[in-house]
Amino acid sequence: METIRGRLSLDLDLTDFYTRLANYNRISLDLGTGDGKFALCHAEAFPSHFVIGVDSCRENLHEYSRAKLPNLLYVIASAQSLPHELSGLVSHVTINFPWGSLLGSLLAGDSRFMHGLASVLSPGASLDIRLNGGALTEQGWSLIDGAECICENLEAAGWRVDNPAVMDSHALRNFPSTWAKRLAFGRDPRALHLTGNLE
Ligand SMILES: C[S@@+](CC[C@H](N)C(=O)[O-])C[C@H]1O[C@@H](n2cnc3c(N)ncnc32)[C@H](O)[C@@H]1O
């Protein structure tokens, strides 16, 4: 699979990947990681977790992917076509402030995306999704209706989803991702936090 460090793309084979994962029993996937700041903060805060940030766009990843942490890896891939090397490994998924086709797949309950996601998860995996009002408005949804639609699609795909929790501008300001900060100080600082578990 294609990984990135700074401006350098590296092809990581299965043997090297498994070597890096040895000694970690919890693997977190940050899907649509953007510039990768959240993944870096997570890896720093939880040295016993291995954190994989995935995004389809490499340009934003140049800065944070330089970090040399043993438990952090950035992968260039589309959420709809996740690398087979991840199969069955991931115990926790975060999707923070998705937009574009990532948000579109959640809203459509796209089976390719849902099956691909399920294929990388380990039994009982957990999920955090943070949705923002502006991204949903762009796709023709209100924040509440969009979140409800995504909850239903996740439940249909086998997730047990809790009631969404509101993130206000204070919560967004304190959340360690670049997009959260932008939203907190922007025109539409509304977000909802969904949590769930694979049943
Ligand atoms: C609004 S940004 C959020 C970035 C980051 N999660 C944060 O909180 O700062 C949404 C990200 O989703 C990524 N994205 C959108 N569609 C995607 C897809 N189909 N596969 C992978 N990444 C995708 C974009 O490239 C972008 O980096």
Coordinates of N, CA and C in Angstrom, one line a residue, residues 19-21 33 54 59 75 78 107 109 118 123-124 142 147 160 172 178 186:
T19 N 5.4 -6.0 10.6 CA 6.6 -5.8 11.6 C 6.3 -4.5 12.4
R20 N 5.8 -3.5 11.7 CA 5.5 -2.3 12.4 C 4.4 -2.4 13.4
L21 N 3.4 -3.3 13.1 CA 2.3 -3.5 14.0 C 2.5 -4.4 15.2
T33 N -8.2 11.8 6.8 CA -7.4 12.4 7.9 C -7.0 13.8 7.6
V54 N -5.6 7.9 6.9 CA -5.9 7.6 5.5 C -6.5 8.8 4.8
E59 N -1.4 16.0 -0.9 CA -0.8 17.4 -0.7 C -0.9 17.9 0.7
V75 N -1.4 6.7 5.1 CA -1.7 5.9 3.9 C -2.5 6.7 2.9
S78 N -8.3 5.7 -1.2 CA -9.7 6.2 -1.2 C -10.5 5.4 -0.1
L107 N -23.8 9.2 3.4 CA -25.2 9.6 3.2 C -25.9 8.7 2.3
G109 N -25.2 5.5 2.0 CA -25.1 4.1 2.5 C -24.5 3.2 1.5
A118 N -16.2 -2.4 6.6 CA -16.4 -3.6 7.5 C -15.2 -4.6 7.3
P123 N -13.6 -7.7 15.2 CA -14.9 -7.9 15.8 C -15.1 -6.8 17.0
G124 N -16.3 -6.3 17.1 CA -16.6 -5.3 18.1 C -15.9 -3.9 18.0
S142 N -29.8 19.1 6.0 CA -29.6 19.8 7.2 C -28.7 18.9 8.1
A147 N -27.4 13.7 9.7 CA -26.9 12.8 10.8 C -27.8 11.6 11.0
R160 N -24.3 -0.5 15.9 CA -25.2 0.0 16.9 C -24.7 1.5 17.1
L172 N -15.5 22.4 19.5 CA -14.7 22.4 18.2 C -13.3 23.0 18.4
T178 N -7.3 20.1 12.5 CA -7.2 21.4 11.8 C -8.6 21.9 11.4
G186 N -15.3 29.7 12.2 CA -16.0 30.1 10.9 C -17.5 30.5 11.1

